[in-house]
PDB file of C-alpha atoms in Angstrom:
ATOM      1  CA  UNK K 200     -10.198 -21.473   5.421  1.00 68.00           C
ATOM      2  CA  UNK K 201      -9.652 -18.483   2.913  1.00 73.00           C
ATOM      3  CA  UNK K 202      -6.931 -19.297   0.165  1.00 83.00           C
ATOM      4  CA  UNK K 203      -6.397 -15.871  -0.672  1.00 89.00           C
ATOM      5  CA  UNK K 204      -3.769 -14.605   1.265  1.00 91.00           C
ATOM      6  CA  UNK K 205      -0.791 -12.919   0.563  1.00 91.00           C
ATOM      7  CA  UNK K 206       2.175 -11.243   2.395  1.00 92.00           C
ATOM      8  CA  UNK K 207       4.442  -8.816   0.759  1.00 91.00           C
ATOM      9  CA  UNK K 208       7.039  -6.084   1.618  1.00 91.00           C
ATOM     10  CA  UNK K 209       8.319  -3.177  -0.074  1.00 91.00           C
ATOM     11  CA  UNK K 210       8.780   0.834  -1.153  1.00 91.00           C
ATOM     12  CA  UNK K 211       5.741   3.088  -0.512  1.00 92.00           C
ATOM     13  CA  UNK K 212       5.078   5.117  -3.251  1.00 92.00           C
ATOM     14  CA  UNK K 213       2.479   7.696  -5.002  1.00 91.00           C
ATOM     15  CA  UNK K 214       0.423   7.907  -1.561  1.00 90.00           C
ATOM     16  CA  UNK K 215      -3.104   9.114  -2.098  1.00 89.00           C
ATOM     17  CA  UNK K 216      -6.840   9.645   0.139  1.00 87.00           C
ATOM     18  CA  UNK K 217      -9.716   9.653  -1.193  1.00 83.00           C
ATOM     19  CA  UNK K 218     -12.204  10.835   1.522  1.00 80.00           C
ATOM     20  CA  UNK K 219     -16.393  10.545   1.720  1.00 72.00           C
ATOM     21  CA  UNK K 220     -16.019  13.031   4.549  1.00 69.00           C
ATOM     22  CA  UNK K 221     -13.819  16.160   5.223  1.00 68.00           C
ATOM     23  CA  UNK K 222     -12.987  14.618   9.145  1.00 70.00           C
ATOM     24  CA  UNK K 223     -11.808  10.736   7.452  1.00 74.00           C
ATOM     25  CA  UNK K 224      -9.866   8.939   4.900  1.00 77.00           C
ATOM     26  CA  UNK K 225     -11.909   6.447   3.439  1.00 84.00           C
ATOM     27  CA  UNK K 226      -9.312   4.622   0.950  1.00 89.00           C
ATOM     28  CA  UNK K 227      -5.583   4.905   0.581  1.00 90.00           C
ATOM     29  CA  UNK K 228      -4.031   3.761  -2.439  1.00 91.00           C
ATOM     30  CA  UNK K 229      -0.457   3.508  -2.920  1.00 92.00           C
ATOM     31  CA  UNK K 230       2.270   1.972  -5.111  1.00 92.00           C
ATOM     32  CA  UNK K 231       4.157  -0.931  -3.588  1.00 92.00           C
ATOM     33  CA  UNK K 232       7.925  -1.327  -4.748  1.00 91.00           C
ATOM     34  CA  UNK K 233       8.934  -4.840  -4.128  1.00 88.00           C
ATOM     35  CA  UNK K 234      12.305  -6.362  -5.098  1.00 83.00           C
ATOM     36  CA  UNK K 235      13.032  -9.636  -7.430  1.00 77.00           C
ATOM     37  CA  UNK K 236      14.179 -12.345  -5.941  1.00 74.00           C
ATOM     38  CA  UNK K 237      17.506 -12.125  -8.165  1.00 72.00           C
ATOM     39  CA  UNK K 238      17.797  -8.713  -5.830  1.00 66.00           C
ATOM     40  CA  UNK K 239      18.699  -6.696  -9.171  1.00 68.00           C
ATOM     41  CA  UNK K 240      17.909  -3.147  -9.218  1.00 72.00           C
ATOM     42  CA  UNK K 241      14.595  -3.862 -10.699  1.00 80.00           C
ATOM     43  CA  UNK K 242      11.626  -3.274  -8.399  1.00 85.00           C
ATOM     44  CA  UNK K 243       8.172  -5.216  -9.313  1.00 88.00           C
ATOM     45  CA  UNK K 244       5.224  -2.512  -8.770  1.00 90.00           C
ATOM     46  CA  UNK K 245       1.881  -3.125  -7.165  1.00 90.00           C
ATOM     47  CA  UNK K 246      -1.049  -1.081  -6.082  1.00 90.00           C
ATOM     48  CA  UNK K 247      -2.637  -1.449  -2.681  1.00 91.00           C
ATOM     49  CA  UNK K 248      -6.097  -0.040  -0.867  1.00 90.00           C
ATOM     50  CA  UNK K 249      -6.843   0.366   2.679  1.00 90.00           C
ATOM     51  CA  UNK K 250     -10.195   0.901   3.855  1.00 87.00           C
ATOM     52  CA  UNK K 251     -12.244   2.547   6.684  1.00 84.00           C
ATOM     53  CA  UNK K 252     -10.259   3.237   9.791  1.00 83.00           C
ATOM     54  CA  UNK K 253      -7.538   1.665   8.865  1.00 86.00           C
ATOM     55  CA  UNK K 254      -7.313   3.830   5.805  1.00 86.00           C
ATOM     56  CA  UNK K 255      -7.405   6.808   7.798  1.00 84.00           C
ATOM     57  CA  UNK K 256      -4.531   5.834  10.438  1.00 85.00           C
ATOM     58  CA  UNK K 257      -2.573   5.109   7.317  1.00 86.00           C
ATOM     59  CA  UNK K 258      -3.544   8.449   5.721  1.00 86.00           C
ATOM     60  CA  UNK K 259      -1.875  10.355   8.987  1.00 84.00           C
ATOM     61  CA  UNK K 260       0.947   8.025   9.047  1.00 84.00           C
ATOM     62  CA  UNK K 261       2.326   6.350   5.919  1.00 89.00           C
ATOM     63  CA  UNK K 262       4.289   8.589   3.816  1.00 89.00           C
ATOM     64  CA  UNK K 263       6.178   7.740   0.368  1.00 91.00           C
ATOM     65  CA  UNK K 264       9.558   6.072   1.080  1.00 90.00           C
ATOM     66  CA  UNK K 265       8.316   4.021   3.873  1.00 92.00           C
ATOM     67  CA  UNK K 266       9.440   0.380   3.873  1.00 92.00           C
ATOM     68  CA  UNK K 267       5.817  -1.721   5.133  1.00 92.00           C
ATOM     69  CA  UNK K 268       4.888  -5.327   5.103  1.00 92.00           C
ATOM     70  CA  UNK K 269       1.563  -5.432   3.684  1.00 91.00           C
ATOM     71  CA  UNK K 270      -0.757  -8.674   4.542  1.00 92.00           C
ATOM     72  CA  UNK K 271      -4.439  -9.025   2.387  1.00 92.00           C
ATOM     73  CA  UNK K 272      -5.763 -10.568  -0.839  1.00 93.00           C
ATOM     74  CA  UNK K 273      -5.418 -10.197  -4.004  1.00 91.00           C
ATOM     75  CA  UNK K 274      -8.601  -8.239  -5.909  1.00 89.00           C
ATOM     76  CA  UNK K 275      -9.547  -8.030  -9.116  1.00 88.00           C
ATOM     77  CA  UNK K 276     -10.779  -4.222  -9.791  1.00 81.00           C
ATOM     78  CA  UNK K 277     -12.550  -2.622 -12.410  1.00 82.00           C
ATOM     79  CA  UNK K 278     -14.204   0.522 -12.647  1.00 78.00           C
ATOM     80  CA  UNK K 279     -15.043   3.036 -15.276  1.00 82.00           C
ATOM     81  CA  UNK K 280     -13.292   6.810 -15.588  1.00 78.00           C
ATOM     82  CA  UNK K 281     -13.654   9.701 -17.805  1.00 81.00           C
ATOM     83  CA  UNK K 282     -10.047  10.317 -19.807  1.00 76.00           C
ATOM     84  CA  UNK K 283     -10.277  13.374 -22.266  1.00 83.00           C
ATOM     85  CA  UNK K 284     -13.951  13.075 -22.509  1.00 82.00           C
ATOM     86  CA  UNK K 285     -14.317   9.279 -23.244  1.00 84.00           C
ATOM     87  CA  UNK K 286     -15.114   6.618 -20.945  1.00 84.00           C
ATOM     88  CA  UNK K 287     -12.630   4.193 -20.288  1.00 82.00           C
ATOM     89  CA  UNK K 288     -13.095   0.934 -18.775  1.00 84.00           C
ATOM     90  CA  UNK K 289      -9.652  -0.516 -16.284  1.00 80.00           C
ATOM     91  CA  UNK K 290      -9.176  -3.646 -14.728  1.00 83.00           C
ATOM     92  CA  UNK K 291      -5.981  -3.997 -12.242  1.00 81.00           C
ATOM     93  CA  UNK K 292      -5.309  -6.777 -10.130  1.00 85.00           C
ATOM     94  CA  UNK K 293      -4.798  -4.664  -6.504  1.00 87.00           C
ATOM     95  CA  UNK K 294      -3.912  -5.938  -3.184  1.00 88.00           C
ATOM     96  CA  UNK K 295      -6.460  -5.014  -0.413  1.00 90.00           C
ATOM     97  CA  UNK K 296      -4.738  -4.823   3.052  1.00 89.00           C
ATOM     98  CA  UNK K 297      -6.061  -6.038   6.090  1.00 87.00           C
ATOM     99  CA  UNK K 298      -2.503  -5.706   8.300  1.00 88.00           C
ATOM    100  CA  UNK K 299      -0.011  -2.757   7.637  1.00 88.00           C
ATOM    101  CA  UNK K 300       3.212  -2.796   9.580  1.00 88.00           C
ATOM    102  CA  UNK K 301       5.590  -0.016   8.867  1.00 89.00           C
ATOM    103  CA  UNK K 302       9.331  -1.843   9.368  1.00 88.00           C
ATOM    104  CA  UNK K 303      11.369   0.856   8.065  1.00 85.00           C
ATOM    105  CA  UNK K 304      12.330   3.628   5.596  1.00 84.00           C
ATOM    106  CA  UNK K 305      14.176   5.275   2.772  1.00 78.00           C
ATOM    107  CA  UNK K 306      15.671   8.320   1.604  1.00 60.00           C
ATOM    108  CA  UNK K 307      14.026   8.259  -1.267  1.00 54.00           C
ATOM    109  CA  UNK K 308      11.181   6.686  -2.728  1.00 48.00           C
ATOM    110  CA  UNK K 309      12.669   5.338  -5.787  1.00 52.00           C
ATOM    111  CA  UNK K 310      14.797   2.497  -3.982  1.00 51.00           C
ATOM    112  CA  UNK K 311      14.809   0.473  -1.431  1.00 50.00           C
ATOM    113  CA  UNK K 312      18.794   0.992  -1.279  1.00 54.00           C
ATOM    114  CA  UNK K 313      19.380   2.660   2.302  1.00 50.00           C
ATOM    115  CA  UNK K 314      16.665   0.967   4.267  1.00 49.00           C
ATOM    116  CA  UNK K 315      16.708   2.229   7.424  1.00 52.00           C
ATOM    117  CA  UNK K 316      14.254  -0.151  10.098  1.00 51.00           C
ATOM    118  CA  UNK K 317      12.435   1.546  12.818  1.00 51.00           C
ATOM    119  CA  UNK K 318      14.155   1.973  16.083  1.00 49.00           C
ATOM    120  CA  UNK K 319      11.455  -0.129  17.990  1.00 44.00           C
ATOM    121  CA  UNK K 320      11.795  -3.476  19.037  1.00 44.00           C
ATOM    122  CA  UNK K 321       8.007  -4.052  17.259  1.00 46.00           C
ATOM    123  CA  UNK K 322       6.574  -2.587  14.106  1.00 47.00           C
ATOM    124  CA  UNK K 323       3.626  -0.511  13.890  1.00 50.00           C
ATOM    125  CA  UNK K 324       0.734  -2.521  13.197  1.00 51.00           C
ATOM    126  CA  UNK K 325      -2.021  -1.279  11.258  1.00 51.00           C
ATOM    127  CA  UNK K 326      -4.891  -4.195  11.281  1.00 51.00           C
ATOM    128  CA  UNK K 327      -8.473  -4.189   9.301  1.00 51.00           C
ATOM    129  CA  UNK K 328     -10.902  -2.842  11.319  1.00 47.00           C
ATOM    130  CA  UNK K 329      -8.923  -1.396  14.298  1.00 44.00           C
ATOM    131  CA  UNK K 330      -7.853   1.718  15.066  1.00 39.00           C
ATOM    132  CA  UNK K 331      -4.060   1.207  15.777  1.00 37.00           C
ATOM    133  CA  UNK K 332      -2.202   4.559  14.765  1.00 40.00           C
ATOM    134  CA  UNK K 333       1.524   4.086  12.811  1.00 39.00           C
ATOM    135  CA  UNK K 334       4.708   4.888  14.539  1.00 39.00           C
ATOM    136  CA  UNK K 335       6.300   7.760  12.920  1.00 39.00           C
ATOM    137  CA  UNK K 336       9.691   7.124  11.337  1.00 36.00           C
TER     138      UNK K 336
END
């Protein structure tokens, strides 16, 4: 049984590939906007990353302003970077996705206000490991 599961929806934001290959993405990473429970106008911000195939169905799909439910675990990260010639050392806690289901989206991709779902009886599924392309919105 794996305890480290988590399910979360919100606000795509700051969309980005990084590829190994010119053909493939190999990781997305985006911002997730998710609102408090006391629904102020407040959003609570947290990174994602999709790997392998998934990452690259995402990549051609997902597109700041989408509204996704996101299902994965919670990582801790840390890698080193180069920041005006020093090396810097970050930690971030990230969530890495195995399912990505695209349930709606936005006219902007500051708020969730507007939230438009998808006109299809079923979300497009994105799942870890699977090849499963995104509806477009």
């Amino acid at each position: 049984m794996n305890l480290n599961n988590i399910q979360i929806e919100g606000l795509v934001k700051n969309l980005n590939c990084w590829t190994e290959d010119k053909e493939k993405c190999s990781v997305v990473r985006f911002r997730l906007g998710n609102r408090r429970r006391d629904r102020t106008e407040n959003l609570d911000w947290f990174t994602i990353k999709i790997f392998g195939k998934s990452a690259d169905s995402a990549a051609d799909h997902l597109k700041d302003g989408n509204i996704v439910r996101i299902t994965g675990q919670l990582w801790q990260d840390s890698y080193k970077h180069n920041q005006d010639g020093v090396e810097v050392n970050r930690e971030e806690v990230i969530i890495k996705s195995n399912k990505c289901e695209v349930i709606g989206t936005t006219g902007s991709n500051d708020s969730d206000e507007g939230f438009v779902p998808l006109n299809s009886s079923e979300p497009a599924v994105v799942s870890a490991g699977e090849d499963i392309p995104f509806g477009d919105s």
